[in-house]
Structures are given as structure tokens and as C-alpha cells.
CSV table of C-alpha atoms and ligand atoms in Angstrom, one decimal:
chain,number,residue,atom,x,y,z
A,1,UNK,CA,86.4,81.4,114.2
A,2,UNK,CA,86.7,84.7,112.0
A,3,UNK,CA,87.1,88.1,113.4
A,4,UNK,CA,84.3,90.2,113.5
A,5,UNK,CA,85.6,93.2,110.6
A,6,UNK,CA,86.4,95.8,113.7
A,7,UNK,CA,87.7,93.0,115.4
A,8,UNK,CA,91.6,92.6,115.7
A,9,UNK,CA,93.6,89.4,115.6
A,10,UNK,CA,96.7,89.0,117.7
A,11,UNK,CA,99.6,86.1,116.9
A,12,UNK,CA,100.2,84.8,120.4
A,13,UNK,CA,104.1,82.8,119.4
A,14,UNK,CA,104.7,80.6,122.1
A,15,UNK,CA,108.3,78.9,122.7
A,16,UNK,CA,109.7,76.3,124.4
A,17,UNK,CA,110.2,77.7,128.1
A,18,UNK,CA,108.4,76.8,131.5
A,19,UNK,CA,106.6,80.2,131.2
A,20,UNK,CA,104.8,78.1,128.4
A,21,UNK,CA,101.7,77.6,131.0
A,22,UNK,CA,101.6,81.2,131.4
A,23,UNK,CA,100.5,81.5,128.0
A,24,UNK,CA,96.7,80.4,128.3
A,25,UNK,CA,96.8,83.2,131.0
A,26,UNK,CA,97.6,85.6,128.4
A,27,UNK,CA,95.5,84.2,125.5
A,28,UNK,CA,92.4,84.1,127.7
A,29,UNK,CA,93.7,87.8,129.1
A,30,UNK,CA,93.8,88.9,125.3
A,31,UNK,CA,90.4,87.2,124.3
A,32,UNK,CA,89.0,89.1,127.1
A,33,UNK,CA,89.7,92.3,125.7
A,34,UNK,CA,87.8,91.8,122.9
A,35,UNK,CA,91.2,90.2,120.2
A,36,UNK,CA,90.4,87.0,118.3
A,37,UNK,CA,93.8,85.0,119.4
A,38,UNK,CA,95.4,82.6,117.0
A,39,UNK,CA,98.8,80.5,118.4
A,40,UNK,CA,101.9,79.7,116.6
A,41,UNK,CA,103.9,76.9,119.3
A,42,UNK,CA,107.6,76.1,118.2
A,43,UNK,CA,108.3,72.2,118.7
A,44,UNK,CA,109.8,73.0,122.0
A,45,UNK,CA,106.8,74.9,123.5
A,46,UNK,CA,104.9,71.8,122.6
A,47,UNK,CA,106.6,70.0,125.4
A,48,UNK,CA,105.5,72.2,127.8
A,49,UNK,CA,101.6,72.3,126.7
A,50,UNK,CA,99.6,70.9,124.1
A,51,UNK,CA,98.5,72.8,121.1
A,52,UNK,CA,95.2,71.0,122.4
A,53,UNK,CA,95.2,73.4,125.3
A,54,UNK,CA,95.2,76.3,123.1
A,55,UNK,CA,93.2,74.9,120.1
A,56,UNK,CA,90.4,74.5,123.1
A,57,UNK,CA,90.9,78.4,124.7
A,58,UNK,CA,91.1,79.9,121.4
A,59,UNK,CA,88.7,77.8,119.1
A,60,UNK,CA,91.1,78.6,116.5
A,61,UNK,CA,93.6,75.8,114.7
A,62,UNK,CA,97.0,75.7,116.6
A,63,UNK,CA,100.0,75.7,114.0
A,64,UNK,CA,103.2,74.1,115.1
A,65,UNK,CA,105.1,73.4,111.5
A,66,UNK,CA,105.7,75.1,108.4
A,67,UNK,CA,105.2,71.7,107.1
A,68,UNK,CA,101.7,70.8,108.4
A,69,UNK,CA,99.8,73.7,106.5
A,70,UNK,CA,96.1,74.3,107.0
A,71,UNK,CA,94.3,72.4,104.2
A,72,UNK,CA,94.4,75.0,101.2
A,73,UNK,CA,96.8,77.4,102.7
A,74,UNK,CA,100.4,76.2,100.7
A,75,UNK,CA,102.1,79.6,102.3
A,76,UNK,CA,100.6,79.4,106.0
A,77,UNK,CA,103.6,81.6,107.5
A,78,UNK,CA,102.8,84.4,104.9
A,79,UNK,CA,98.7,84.0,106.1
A,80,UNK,CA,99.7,84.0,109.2
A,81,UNK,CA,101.7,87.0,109.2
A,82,UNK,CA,99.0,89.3,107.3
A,83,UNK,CA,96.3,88.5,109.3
A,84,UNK,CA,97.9,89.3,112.9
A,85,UNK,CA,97.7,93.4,113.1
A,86,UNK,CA,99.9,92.5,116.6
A,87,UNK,CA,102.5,89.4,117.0
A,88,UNK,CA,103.2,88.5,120.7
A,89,UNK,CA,105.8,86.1,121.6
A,90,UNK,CA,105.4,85.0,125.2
A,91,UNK,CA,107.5,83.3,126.6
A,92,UNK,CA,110.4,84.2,124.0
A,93,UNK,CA,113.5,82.2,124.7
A,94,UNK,CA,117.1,83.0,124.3
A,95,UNK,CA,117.0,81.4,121.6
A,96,UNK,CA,114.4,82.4,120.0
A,97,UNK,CA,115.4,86.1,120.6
A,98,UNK,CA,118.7,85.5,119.3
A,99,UNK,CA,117.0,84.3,116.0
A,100,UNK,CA,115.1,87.1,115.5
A,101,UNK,CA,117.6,89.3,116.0
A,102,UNK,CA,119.5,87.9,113.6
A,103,UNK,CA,116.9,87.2,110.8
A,104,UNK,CA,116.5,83.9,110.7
A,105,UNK,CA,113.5,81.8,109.8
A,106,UNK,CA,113.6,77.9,110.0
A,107,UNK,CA,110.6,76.9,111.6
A,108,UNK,CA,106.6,78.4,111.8
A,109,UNK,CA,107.5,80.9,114.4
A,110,UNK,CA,110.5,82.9,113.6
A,111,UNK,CA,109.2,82.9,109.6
A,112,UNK,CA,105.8,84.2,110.4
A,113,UNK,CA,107.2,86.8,112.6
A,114,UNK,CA,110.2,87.7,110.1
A,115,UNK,CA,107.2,87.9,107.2
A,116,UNK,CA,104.8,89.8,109.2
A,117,UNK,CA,104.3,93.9,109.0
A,118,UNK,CA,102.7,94.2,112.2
A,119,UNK,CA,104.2,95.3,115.2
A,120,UNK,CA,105.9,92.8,117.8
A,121,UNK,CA,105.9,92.3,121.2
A,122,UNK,CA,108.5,90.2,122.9
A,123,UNK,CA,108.3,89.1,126.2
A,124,UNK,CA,111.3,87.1,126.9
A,125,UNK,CA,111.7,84.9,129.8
A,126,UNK,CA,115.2,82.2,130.7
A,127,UNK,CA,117.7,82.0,133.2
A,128,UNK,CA,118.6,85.0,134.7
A,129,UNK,CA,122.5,83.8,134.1
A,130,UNK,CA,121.5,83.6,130.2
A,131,UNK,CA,119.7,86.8,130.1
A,132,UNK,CA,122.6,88.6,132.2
A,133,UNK,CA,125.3,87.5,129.1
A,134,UNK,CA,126.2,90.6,126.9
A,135,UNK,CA,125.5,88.7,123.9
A,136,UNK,CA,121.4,87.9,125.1
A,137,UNK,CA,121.2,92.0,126.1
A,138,UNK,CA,122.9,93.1,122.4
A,139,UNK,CA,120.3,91.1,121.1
A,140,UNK,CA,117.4,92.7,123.2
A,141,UNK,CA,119.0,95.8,122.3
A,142,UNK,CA,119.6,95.0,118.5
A,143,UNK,CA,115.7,94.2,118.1
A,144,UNK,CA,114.9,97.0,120.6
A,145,UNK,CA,116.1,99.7,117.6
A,146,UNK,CA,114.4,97.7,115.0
A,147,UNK,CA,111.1,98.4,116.8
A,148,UNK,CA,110.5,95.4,118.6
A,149,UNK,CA,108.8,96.2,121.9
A,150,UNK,CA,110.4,94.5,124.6
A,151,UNK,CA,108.1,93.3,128.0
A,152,UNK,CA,111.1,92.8,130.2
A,153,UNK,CA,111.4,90.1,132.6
A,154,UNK,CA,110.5,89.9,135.7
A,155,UNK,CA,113.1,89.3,138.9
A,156,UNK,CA,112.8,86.4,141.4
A,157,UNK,CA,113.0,82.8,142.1
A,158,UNK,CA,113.1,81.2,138.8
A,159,UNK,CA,112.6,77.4,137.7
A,160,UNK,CA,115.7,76.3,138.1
A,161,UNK,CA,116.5,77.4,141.5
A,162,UNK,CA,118.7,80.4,140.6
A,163,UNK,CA,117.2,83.7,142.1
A,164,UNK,CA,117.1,87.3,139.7
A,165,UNK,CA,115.4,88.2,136.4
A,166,UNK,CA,114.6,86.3,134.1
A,167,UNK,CA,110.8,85.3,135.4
A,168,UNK,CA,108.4,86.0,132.3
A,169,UNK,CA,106.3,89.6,132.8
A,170,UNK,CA,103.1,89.8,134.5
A,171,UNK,CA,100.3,88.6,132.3
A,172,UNK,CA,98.9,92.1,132.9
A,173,UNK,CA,101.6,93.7,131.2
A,174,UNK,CA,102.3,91.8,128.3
A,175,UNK,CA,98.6,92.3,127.9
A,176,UNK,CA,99.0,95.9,128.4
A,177,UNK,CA,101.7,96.3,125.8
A,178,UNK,CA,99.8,94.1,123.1
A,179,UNK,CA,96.8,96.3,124.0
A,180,UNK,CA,98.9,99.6,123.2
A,181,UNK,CA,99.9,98.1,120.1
A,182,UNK,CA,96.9,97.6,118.8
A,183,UNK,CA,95.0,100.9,119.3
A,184,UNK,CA,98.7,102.1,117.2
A,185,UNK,CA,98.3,99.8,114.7
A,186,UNK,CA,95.3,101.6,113.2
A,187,UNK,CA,95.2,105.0,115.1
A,188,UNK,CA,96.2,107.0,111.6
A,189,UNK,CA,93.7,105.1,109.1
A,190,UNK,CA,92.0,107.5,107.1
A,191,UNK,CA,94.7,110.4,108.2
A,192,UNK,CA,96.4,111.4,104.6
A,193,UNK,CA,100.2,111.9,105.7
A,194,UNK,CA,102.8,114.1,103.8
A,195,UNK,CA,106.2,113.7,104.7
A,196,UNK,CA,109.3,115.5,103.6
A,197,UNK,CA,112.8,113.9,104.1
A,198,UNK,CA,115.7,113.8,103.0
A,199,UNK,CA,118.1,117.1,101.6
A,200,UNK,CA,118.2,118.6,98.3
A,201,UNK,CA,120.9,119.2,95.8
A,202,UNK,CA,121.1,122.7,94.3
A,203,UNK,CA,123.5,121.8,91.3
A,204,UNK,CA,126.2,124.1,90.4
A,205,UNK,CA,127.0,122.1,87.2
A,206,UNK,CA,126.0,118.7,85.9
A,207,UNK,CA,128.2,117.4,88.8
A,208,UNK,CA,128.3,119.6,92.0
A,209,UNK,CA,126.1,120.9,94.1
A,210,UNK,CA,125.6,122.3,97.2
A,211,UNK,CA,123.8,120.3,99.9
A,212,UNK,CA,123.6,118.4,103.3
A,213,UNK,CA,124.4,115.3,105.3
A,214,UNK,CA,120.5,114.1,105.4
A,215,UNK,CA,120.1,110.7,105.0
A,216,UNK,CA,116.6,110.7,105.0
A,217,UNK,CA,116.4,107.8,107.9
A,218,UNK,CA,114.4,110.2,109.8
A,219,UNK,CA,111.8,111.1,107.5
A,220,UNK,CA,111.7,107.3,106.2
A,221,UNK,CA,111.0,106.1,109.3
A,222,UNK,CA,108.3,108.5,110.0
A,223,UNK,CA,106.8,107.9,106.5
A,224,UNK,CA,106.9,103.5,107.5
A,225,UNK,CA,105.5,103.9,110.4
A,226,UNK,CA,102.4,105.7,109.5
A,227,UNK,CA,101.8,103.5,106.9
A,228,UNK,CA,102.1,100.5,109.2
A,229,UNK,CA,99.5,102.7,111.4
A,230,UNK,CA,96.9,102.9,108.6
A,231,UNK,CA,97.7,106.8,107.2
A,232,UNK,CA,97.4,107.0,103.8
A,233,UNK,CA,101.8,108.2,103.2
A,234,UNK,CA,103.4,110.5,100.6
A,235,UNK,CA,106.8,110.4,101.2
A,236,UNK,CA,108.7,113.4,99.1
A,237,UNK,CA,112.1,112.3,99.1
A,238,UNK,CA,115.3,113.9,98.1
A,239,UNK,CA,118.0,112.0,97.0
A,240,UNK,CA,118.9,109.5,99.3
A,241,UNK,CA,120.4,105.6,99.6
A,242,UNK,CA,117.3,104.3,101.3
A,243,UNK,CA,114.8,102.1,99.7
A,244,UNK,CA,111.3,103.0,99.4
A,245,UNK,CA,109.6,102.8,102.5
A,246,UNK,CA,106.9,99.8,102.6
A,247,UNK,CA,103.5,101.2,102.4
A,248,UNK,CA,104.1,104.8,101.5
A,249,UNK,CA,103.8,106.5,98.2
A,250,UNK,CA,107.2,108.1,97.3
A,251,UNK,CA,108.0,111.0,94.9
A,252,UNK,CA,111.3,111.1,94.4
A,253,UNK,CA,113.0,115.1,93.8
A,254,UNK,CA,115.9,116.6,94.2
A,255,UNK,CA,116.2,120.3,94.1
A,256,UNK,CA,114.3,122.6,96.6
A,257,UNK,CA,111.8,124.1,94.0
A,258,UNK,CA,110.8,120.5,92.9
A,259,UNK,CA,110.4,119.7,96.6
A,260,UNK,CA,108.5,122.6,97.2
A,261,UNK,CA,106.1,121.9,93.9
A,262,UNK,CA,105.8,117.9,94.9
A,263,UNK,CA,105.3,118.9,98.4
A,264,UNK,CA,102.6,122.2,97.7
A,265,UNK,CA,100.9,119.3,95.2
A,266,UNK,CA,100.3,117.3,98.2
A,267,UNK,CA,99.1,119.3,100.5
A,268,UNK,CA,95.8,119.6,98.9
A,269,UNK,CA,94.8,116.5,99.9
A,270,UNK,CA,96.6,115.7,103.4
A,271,UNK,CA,95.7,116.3,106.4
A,272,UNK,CA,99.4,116.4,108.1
A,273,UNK,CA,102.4,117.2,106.8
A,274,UNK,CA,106.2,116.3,108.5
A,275,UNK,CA,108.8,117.8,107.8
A,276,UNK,CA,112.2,116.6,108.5
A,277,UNK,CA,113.9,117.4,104.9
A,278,UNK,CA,116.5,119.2,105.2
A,279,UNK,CA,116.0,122.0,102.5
A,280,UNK,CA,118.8,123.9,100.9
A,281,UNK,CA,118.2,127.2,102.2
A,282,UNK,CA,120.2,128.7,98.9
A,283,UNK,CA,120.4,127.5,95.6
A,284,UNK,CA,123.3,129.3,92.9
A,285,UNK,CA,122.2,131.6,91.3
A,286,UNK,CA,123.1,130.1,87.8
A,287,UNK,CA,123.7,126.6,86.9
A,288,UNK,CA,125.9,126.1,84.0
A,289,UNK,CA,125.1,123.4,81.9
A,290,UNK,CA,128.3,121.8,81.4
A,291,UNK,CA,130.4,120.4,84.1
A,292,UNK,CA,132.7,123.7,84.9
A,293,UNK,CA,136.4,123.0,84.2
A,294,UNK,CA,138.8,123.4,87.3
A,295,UNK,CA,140.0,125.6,86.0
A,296,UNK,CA,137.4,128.1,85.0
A,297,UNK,CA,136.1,127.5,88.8
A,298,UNK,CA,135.0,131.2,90.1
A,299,UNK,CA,136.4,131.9,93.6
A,300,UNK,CA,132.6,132.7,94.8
A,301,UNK,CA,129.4,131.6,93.9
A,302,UNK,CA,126.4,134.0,94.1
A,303,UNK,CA,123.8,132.3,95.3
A,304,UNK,CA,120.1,132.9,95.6
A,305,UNK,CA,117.5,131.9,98.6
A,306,UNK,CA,115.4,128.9,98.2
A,307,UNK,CA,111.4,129.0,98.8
A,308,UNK,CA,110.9,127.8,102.9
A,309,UNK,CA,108.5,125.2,101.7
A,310,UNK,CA,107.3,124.6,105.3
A,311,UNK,CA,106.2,128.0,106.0
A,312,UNK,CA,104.2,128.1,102.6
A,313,UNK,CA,102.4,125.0,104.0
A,314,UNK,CA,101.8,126.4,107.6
A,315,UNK,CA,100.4,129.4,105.8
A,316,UNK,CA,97.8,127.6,103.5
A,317,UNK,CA,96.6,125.9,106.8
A,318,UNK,CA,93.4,127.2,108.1
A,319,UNK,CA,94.1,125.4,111.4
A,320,UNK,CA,92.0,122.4,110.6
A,321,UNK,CA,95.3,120.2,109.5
A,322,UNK,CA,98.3,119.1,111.6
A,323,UNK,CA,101.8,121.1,110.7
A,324,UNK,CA,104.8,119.2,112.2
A,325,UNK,CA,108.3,120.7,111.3
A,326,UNK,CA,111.9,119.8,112.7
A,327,UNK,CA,114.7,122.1,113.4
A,328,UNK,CA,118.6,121.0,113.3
A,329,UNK,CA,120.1,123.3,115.6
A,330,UNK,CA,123.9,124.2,117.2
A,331,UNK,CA,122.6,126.5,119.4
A,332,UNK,CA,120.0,126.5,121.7
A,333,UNK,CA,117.7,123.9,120.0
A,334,UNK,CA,114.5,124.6,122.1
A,335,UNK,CA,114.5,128.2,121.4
A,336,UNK,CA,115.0,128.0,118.0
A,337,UNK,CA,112.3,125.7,117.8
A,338,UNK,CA,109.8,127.9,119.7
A,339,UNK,CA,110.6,130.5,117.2
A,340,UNK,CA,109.9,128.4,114.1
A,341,UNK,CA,106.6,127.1,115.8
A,342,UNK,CA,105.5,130.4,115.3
A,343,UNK,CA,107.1,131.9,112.3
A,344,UNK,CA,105.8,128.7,110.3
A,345,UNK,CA,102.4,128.5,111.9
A,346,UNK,CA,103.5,124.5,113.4
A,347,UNK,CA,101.4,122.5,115.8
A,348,UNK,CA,104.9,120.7,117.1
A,349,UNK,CA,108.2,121.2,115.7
A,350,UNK,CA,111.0,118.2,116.9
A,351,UNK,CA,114.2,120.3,117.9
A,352,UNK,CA,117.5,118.5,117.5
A,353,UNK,CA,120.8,119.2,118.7
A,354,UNK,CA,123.4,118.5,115.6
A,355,UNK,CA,126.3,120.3,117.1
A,356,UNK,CA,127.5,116.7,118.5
A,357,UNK,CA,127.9,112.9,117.3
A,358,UNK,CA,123.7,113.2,116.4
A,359,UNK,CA,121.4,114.3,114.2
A,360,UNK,CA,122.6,113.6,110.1
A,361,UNK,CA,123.0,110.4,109.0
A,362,UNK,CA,123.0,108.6,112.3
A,363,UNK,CA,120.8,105.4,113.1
A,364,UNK,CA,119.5,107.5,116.3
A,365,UNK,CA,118.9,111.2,117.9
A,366,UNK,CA,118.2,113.2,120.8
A,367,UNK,CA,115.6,115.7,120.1
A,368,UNK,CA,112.6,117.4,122.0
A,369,UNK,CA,109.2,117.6,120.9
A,370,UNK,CA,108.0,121.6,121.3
A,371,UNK,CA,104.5,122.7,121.5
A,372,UNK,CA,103.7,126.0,122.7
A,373,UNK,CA,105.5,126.4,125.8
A,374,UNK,CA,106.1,122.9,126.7
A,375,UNK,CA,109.5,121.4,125.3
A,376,UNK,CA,109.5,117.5,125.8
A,377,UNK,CA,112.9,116.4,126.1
A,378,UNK,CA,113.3,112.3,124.8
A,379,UNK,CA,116.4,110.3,125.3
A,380,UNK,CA,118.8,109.3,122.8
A,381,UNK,CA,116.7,106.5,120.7
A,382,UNK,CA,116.5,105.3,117.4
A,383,UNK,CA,114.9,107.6,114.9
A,384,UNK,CA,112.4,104.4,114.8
A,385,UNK,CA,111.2,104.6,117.8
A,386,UNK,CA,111.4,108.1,117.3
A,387,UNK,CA,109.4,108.1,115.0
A,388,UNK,CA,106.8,106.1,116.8
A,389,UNK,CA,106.8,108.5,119.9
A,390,UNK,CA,106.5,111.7,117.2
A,391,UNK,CA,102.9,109.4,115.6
A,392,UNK,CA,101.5,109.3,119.0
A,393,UNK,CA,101.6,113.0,119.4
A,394,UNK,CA,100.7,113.4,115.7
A,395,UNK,CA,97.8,110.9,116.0
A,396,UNK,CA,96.4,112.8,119.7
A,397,UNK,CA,96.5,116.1,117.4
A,398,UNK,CA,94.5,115.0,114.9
A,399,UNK,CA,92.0,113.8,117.2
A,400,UNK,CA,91.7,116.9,119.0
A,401,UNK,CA,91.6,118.8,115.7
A,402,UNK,CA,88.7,116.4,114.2
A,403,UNK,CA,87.0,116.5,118.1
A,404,UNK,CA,87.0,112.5,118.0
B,501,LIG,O1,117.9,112.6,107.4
B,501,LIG,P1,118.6,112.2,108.7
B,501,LIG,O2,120.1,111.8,108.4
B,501,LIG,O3,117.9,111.2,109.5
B,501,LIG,O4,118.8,113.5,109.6
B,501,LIG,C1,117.7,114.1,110.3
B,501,LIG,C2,117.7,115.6,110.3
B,501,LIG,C3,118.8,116.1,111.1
B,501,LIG,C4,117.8,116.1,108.9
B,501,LIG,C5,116.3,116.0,110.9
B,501,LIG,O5,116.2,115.5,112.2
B,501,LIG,C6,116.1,117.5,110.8
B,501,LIG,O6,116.4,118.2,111.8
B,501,LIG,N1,115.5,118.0,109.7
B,501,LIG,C7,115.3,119.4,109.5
B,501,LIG,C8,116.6,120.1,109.1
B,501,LIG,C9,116.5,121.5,108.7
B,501,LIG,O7,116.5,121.8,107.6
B,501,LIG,O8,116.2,122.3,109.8
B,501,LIG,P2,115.9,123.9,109.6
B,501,LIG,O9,115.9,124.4,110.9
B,501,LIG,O10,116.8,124.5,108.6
B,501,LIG,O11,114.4,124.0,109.0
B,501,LIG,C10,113.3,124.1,109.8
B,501,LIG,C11,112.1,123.5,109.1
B,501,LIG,O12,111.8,124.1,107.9
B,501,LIG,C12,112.3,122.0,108.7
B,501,LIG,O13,111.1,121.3,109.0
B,501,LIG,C13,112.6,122.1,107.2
B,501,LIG,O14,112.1,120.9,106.6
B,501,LIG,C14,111.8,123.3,106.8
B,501,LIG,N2,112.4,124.0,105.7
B,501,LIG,C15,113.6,124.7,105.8
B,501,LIG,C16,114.1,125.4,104.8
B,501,LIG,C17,113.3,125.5,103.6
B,501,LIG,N3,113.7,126.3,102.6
B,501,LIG,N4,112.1,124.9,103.5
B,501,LIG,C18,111.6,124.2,104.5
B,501,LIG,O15,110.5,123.6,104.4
């Protein structure tokens, strides 16, 4: 069967555990709510049931091998993997989680889901001994920050006698979570998305400059994950190590005055801008053209401000677009957010406390998202998921904004 074009497809990955037979549960749960189901089975699963059984439920072909392809499909993984807009494994394994959290791909399963751009929901289920040990939970955790929801398992008697968790989630809430992925998965299509990141160098000479600790991961992740929602992405980047994020259109700058010119340019076409760049809020005054000797170093530099990009965007907003800006903060984080909610004309602005161990260059943050006079405080997470729980408020904005 095809899907029906508004129609989404979900990859149901099923893997060699007694929770197997819980599977056509969740297939016929998913087909339901309206998804056209494919299934992927790993050898192992195929002891448990027969791809029969889920050829019959689905009416779709059952693959089990990389090396059985569908007649005129030589790269079936890579098919596979662009056609799901959500993966589910259910049951997942140790095993299989451990391989996935560690990249590898040597068999249908783990290469379709290592190949696939949609989101993935994992819902392991094993002993409760094995999914006790450190190394099972690092790997839960490892796949966790790389945006993998987890569907933890459930506690009580399990197959083998032993008594704790371990027991695969309630059909219901694997279901659930698939179902939540899905409305993500294309809740920003048609939303045009800027997104500043990064800092910016304000050169000195041809070799120093003054500027900050931003990676950019923030801003990159943001800029991914709106592309992987459907948005439409400019990313204007200062210099950073990262690679292009997959999806989103990048313009590359490095000073504040080309970040404020790339960033004014798109604006005329987007419909939400995010900033997390860290912008130099001072540039020197002059900038010689040769590298300075040491010894002809001045002892002071006068410097000049820097155009607040941010507020010229707020300001060219006549309400209809969504203005998101961050603020890095040793202080009092939420107060200094409220203050430039206002003084830049933001919908939200993500406060973050970078007097500690967080905030610049690390893989996660704490940060609260303020909005008027609500301040939403988030645990420590990965600027990932982060980034994830920042598109969900982004995505409810522009909704109210367009009245949809
Ligand atoms: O890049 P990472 O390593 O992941 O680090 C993330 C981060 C700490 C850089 C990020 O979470 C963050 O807080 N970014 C904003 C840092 C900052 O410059 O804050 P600010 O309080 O100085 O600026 C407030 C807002 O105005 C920001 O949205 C900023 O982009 C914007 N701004 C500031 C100055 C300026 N001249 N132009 C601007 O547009």
C-alpha cells in the first residue's frame, strides 16, 4: 500500500525479544491512528513472530535482510530510512540499544535507523539485571543526548522469572510518543526560520581579535532541528568548528556588521528569527592591516560599540513574526531576560546562567524559557533536546500568531 500524500509512514523495528508479540499491538495501535506502518524484524525478532504476521496486519512487505532487497530497490536501508518521517523500535534489545549507541550498522535494522533523518523512538525492553548494568543505562543515556526518545520500560514480573523493570512500555505509550513525534516532525513546514549562532571576531589585526567562547552548538542544533521539522532554515553562522547543519541553509560571517547585514537580509523573508549568537558587543575602533608587532602593541585599545542586531530585528517586526532571543547571564538570569524581552521587542528570550560549568561550548545547559511574566525553568539537558523543547514553543507561537 502507498500513503495517502498527508498521510505519514512510521518504521515499526522489531528485535529479537519476547515483547516481539507486543508489536502487532502496536502496529495495529499505530494504523489506527491514521500511520501507514511498514516493519523492519532483525533475524532474532523473527523467532519470536513471523514477518507473515506483520506482512498480514500491515499489508505492506516485511524486510528482514539487507540482502533480500525489494525487487528494484538495490539500496533498501536508504528507502527505507527516507520514507519513515518516525522510526520506532519496539521491543529494542540490549543489544540492539548498545548498537545504536555506538553507530553500528550490520544488519537491515540498525542501517536503516543509522541512515534515517527522522526522529526515533526506542522502547527498550530485557532483563531487568541487564537494563540495571551501568553500561545498558550509559547507553540509554548516550542516545538520550543524541535525541533519541526513550519509552522506558515498565517494572514487574518479567519472562524469565526475575521481578523489576525491564517489561516493554504500555502499547499506549509507545503509541503516544510515536504520535508526538509525528505532529513534530512536520509542525514548522512552511515557517521560514532565521537563526543566528555562533560569536563573532572583531579583528584587531590580520591575527587577533576580540571575541567569545560560542561554539555555535546551540544555534546548530536549533537550526537541525527545524529543518528536520519542515522550516525552511537560514543559519548565519560565525566562525565555528561545526559542520553545516543537515537541512539548513548556512551563511557563513564573521564580524558583527556582516552578521548584522546577512541577518537584516534575511529577515525579509522569515517569519522567526533565533538568536543565540553571541555578538561582540564592541568592535576596535581601527583595524590595522598588518599583523601588529609585539612590540608596537598599544597598552589600550579604543574600541567602538557594535550594531545590537537583535533589537534592529525586534524593531522591524510589526508583531506578525516570532522574535526569540537568548541572554548569557552571571547575574540574575531571569531578570535580565525579562528586561531584554522588552528592550528588544522578543516573544520568548532563553535565559542562561554562564557564571558556572554551563553555557559556552558545553554539549548541554540549564536555561529558562521567559515570556512575559512566566519564566520556565528546564533542567540541565542537552542543547538538543533543548533545542527541541525551544521548537515546541516556537512552533505554538506561530500558530497563535497565524490563528491556525
Ligand atoms: O554557542 P554555544 O557554545 O552553544 O553557547 C551558547 C550560548 C551561551 C552562546 C547561548 O546560549 C547564548 O546565551 N547566546 C546569547 C549570548 C549573548 O550574546 O547574550 P547577550 O545577553 O549579550 O545578548 C542578548 C541577545 O541579543 C542575544 O539574542 C544576542 O544574540 C543578541 N545580540 C546581542 C548583542 C548584539 N550586538 N547583537 C545581538 O543581536
Amino acid at each position: 500500500m502507498t500513503a495517502t500524500p498527508e498521510q505519514q509512514t512510521v518504521l515499526v523495528g522489531v528485535t529479537g525479544g519476547i515483547g516481539a508479540y507486543k508489536a502487532c499491538e502496536l502496529v495495529r495501535a499505530l494504523m489506527r491512528c491514521g500511520f501507514r506502518v511498514k516493519v523492519v524484524m532483525t533475524d532474532a525478532a523473527t523467532r519470536f513472530v513471523t514477518p507473515l504476521t506483520f506482512r498480514t496486519l500491515t499489508r505492506e512487505p516485511v524486510a528482514t535482510s539487507l540482502w533480500a532487497d525489494e525487487p528494484g530497490d538495490p539500496v533498501h536501508h536508504v528507502s527505507l530510512a527516507q520514507e519513515a518521517d518516525v522510526v520506532v523500535v519496539a521491543p529494542c534489545t540490549a543489544n540492539v540499544l548498545a548498537k545504536l549507541a555506538h553507530g553500528r550498522a550490520d544488519d537491515l535494522l540498525t542501517t536503516t535507523v543509522l541512515a534515517t533523518e527522522a526522529p526515533v523512538v526506542l522502547a527498550p525492553a530485557m532483563n531487568v539485571h541487564m537494563w540495571r548494568k551501568e553500561v545498558t543505562q550509559r547507553n540509554v543515556d548516550a542516545l538520550r543526548a543524541r535525541g533519541f526518545v526513550i519509552v522506558a520500560p515498565g517494572s514487574g514480573e518479567l519472562a524469565c522469572g526475575d521481578v523489576g523493570e525491564g517489561r516493554l512500555a504500555e502499547v499506549a505509550a509507545i503509541a503516544e510518543a510515536v504520535e508526538a513525534e509525528a505532529r513534530r516532525a512536520r509542525d514548522l513546514a512552511g515557517v521560514r526560520v532565521l537563526v543566528t549562532a555562533g560569536p563573532t571576531y572583531e579583528p584587531i589585526d590580520p591575527v587577533r581579535f576580540i571575541g567569545n567562547r560560542s561554539s555555535g552548538k546551540t544555534g546548530y542544533a536549533i537550526a537541525e532541528e527545524a529543518a528536520r521539522r519542515g522550516a525552511d532554515v537560514t543559519l548565519v553562522s560565525g566562525p565555528t568548528a561545526l559542520p553545516d547543519p543537515f537541512g539548513a541553509r548556512v551563511v557563513r560571517v564573521t564580524t558583527a556588521a556582516e552578521m548584522r547585514e546577512a541577518a537584516l537580509s534575511a529577515w525579509a523573508d522569515a517569519d522567526v528569527v533565533i538568536a543565540s549568537a553571541a555578538v561582540s558587543d564592541v568592535r576596535p575602533a581601527a583595524r590595522s592591516s598588518g599583523k601588529i608587532k609585539k612590540d608596537a602593541l598599544p597598552d589600550s585599545i579604543a574600541l567602538e560599540r557594535n550594531p545590537d542586531i537583535l533589537a534592529e530585528l525586534g524593531a522591524a517586526n510589526d508583531g506578525s513574526r516570532v522574535v526569540v532571543g537568548f541572554a548569557a547571564e552571571t547575574g540574575d538570569p531571569v531578570a535580565e531576560a525579562r528586561r531584554k524581552l522588552e528592550a528588544k521587542r522578543c516573544d520568548l528570550v532563553v535565559a542562561n546562567d554562564v557564571s558556572g560549568d554551563l553555557g559556552f561550548g558545553t554539549d548541554a545547559n540549564r536555561v529558562w524559557f521567559v515570556t512575559g511574566d512566566a519564566a520556565e525553568e528546564l533542567p540541565v539537558l542537552d542543547k538538543r533536546a533543548i533545542a527541541r523543547e525551544l521548537l515546541d514553543r516556537v512552533s505554538a507561537l506561530v500558530r497563535r500568531k497565524r490563528g491556525t
